PDB file of C-alpha atoms in Angstrom:
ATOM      1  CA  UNK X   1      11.947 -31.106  -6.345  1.00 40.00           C
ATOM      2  CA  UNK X   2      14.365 -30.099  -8.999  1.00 40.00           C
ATOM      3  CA  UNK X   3      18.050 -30.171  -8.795  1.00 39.00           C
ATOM      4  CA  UNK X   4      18.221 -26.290  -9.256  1.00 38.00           C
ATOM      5  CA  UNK X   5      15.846 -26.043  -6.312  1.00 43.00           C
ATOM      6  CA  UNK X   6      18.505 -27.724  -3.946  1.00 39.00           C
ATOM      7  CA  UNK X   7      21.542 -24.660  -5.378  1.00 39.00           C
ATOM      8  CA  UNK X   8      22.572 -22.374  -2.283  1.00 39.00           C
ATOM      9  CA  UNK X   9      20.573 -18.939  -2.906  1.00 45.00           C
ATOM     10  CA  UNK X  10      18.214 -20.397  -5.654  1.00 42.00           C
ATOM     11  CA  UNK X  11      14.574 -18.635  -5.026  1.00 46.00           C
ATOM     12  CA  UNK X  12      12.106 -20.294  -7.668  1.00 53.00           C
ATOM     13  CA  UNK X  13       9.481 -19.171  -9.810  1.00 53.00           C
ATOM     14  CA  UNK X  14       6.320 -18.386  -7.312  1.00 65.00           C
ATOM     15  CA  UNK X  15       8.500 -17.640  -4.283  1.00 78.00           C
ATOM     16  CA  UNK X  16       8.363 -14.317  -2.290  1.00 85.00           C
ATOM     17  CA  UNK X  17      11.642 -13.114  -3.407  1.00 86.00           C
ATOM     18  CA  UNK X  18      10.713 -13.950  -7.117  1.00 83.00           C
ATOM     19  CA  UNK X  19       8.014 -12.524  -6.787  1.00 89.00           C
ATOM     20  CA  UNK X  20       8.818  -9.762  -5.047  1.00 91.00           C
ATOM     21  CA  UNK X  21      11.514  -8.791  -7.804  1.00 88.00           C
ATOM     22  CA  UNK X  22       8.840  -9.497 -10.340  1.00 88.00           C
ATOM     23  CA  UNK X  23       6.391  -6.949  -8.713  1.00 93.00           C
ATOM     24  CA  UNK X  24       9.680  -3.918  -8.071  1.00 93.00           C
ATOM     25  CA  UNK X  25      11.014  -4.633 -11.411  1.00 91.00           C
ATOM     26  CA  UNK X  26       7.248  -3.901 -12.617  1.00 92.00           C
ATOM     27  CA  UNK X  27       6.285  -0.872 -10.782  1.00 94.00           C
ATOM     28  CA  UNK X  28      10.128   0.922 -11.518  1.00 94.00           C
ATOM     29  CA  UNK X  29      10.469  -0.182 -15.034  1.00 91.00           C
ATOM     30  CA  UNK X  30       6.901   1.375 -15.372  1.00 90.00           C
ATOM     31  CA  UNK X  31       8.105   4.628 -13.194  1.00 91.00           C
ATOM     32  CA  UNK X  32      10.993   4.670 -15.648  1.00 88.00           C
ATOM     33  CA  UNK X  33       8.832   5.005 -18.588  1.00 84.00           C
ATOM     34  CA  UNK X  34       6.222   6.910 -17.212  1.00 80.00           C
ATOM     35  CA  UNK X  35       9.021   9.608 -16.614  1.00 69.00           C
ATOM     36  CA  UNK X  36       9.732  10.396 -20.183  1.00 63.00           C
ATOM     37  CA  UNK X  37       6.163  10.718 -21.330  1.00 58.00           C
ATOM     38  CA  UNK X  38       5.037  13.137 -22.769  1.00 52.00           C
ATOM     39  CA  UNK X  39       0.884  13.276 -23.640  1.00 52.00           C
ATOM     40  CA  UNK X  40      -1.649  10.920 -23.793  1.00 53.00           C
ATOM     41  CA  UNK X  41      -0.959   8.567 -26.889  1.00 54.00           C
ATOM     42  CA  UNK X  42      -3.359   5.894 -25.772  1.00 53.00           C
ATOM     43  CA  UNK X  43      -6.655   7.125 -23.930  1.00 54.00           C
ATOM     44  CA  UNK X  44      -7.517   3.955 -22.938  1.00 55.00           C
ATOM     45  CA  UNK X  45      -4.044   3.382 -21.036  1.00 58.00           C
ATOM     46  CA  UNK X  46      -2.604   6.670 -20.646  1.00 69.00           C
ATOM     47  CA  UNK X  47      -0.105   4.835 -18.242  1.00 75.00           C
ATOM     48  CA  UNK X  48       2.672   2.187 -18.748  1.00 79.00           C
ATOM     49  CA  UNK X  49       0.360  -0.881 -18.285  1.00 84.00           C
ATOM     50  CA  UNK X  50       3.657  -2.515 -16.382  1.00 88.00           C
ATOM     51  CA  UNK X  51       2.390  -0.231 -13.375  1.00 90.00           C
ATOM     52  CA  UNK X  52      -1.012  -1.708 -13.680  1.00 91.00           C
ATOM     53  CA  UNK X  53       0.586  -5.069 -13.161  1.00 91.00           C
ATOM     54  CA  UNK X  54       2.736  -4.202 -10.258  1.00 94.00           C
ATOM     55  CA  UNK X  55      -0.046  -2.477  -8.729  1.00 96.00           C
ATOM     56  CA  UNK X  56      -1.897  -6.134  -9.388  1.00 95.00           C
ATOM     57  CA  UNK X  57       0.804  -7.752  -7.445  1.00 93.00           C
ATOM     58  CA  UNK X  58       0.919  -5.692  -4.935  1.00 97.00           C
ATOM     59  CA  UNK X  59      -2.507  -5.863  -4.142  1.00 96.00           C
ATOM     60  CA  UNK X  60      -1.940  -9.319  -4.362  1.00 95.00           C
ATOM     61  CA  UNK X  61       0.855  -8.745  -1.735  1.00 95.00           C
ATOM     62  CA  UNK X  62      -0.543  -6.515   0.398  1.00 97.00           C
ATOM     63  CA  UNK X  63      -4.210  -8.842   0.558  1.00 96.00           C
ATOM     64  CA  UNK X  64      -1.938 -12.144   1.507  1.00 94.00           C
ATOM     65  CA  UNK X  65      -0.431 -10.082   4.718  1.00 95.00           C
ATOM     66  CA  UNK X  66      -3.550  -7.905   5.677  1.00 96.00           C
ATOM     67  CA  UNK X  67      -2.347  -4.745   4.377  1.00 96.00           C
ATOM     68  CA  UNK X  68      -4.073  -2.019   2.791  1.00 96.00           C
ATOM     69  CA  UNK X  69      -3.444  -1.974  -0.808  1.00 97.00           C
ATOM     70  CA  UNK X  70      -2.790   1.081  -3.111  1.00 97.00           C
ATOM     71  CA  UNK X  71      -6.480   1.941  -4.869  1.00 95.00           C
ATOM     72  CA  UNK X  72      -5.102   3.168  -7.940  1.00 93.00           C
ATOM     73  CA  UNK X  73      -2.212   3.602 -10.407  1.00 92.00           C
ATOM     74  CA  UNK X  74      -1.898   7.070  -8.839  1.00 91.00           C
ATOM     75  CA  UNK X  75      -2.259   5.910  -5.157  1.00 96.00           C
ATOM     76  CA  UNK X  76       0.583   3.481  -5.891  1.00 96.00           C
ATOM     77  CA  UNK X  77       2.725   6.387  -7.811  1.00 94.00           C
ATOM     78  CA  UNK X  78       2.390   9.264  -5.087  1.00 95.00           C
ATOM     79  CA  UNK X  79       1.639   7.047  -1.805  1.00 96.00           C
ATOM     80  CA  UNK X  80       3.562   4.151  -1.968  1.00 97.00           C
ATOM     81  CA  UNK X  81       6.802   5.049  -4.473  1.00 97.00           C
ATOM     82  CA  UNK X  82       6.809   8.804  -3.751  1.00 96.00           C
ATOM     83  CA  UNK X  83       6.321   8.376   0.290  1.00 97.00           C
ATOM     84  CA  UNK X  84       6.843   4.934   1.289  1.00 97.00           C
ATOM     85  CA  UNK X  85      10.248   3.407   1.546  1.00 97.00           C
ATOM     86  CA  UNK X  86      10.757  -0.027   0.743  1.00 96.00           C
ATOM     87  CA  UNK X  87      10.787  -1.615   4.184  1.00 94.00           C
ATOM     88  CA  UNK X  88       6.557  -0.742   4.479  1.00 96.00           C
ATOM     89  CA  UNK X  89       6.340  -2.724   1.243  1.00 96.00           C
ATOM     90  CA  UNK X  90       5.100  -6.206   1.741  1.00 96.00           C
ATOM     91  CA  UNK X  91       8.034  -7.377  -0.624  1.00 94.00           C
ATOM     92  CA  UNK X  92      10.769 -10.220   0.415  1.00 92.00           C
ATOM     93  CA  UNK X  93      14.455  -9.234  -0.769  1.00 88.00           C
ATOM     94  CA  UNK X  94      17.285 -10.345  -0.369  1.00 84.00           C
ATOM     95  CA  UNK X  95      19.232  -8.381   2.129  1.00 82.00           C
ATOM     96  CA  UNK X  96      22.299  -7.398  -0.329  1.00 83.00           C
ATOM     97  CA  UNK X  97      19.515  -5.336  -1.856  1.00 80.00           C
ATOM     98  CA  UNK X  98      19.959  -2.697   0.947  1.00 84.00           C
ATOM     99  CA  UNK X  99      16.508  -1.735  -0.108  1.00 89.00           C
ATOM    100  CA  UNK X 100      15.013  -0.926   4.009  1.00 89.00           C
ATOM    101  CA  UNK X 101      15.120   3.167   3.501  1.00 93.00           C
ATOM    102  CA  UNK X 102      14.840   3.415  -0.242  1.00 96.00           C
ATOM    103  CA  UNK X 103      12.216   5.292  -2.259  1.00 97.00           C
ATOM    104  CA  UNK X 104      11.018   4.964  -5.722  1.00 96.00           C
ATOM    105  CA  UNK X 105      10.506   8.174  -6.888  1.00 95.00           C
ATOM    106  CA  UNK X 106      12.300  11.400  -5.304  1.00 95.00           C
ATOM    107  CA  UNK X 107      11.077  14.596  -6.086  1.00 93.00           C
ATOM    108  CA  UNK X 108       8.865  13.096  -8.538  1.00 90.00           C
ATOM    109  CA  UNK X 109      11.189  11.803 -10.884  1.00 92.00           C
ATOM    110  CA  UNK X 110      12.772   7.943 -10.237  1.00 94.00           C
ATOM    111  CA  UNK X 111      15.185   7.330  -7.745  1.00 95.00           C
ATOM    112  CA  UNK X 112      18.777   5.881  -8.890  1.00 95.00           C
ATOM    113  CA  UNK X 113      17.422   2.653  -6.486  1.00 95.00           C
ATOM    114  CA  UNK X 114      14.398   2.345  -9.048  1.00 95.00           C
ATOM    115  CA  UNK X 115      16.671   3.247 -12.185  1.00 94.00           C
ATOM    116  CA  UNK X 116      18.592   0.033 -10.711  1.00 92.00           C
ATOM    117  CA  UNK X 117      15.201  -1.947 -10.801  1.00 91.00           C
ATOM    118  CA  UNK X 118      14.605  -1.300 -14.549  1.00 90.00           C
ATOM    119  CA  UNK X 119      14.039  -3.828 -17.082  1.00 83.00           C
ATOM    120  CA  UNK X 120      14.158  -3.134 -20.382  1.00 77.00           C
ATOM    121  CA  UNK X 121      12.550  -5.334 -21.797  1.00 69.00           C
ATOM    122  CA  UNK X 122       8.720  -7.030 -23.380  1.00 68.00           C
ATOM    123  CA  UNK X 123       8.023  -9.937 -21.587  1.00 68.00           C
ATOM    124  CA  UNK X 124       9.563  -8.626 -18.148  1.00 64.00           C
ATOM    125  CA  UNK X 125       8.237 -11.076 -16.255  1.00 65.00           C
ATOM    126  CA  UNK X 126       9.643 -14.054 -18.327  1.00 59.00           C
ATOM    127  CA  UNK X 127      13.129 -12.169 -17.830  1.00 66.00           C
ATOM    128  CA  UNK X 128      13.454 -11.653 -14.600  1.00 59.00           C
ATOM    129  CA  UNK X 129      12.782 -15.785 -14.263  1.00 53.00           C
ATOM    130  CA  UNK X 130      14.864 -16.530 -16.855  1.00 61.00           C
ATOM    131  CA  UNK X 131      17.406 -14.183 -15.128  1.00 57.00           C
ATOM    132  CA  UNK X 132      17.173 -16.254 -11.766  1.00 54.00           C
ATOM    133  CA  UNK X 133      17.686 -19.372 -13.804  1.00 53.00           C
ATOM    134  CA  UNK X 134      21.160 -18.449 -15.162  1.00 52.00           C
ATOM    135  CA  UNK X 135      24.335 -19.989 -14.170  1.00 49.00           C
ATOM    136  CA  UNK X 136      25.855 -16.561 -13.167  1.00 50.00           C
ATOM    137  CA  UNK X 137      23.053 -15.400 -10.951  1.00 48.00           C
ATOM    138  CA  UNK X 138      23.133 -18.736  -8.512  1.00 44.00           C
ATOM    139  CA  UNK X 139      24.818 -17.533  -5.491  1.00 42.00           C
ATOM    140  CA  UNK X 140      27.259 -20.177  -3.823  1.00 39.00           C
TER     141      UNK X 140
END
């Protein structure tokens, strides 16, 4: 066990709530982008592949508590972030995330809760550990 393990509040890499912030921080910071597009530039991946990996996780998710999982970029777009609020998610956050009633998208276009899940960023996954690792984000 590492000494940061032992900090009040510290949730380490491969826990639920990392990686349930890993998977919401995917699927909105995907949502975000998605939102300003504007025509296919790559037919291959004519979506933000960030939504392919938070639709991987939640899979993931969904499979490890019996759920039935999204079947498609578009299942997980207009089912789960246009319909579903975040409390039928199979996600673990912490409860100053007042996230039980929230949507993702709202009349198709991303709710200020998902604006507050984006990540700007290339490697988002390495940031939001990174993030968790930083003196100011350890909770007392």
């Amino acid at each position: 066990m590492s000494i940061l393990e032992t900090l009040p509040g510290y949730a380490g890499r491969g826990s639920p709530e990392r990686e349930s912030e890993v998977l919401l921080s995917l699927v909105a910071s995907g949502l975000s982008s998605l939102s300003g597009w504007w025509g296919q530039v790559d037919r291959r991946r004519p979506y933000d592949d960030r939504l392919q990996l938070g639709l991987d996780r939640l899979a993931v998710a969904c499979a490890r508590q019996g759920l039935e999982a999204p079947v498609g970029v578009a299942d997980l777009v207009w089912s789960w972030c246009a319909e579903r609020p975040m409390r039928e998610w199979p996600l673990v956050l912490d409860p100053d995330a007042q996230a039980d009633g929230e949507l993702l998208l709202i009349d198709g276009a991303p709710s200020e809760f998902c604006r507050e899940w984006v990540r700007a960023t290339r490697d988002l996954v390495a940031d939001v550990h990174e993030w968790s690792l930083s003196p100011t984000s350890l909770r007392s």
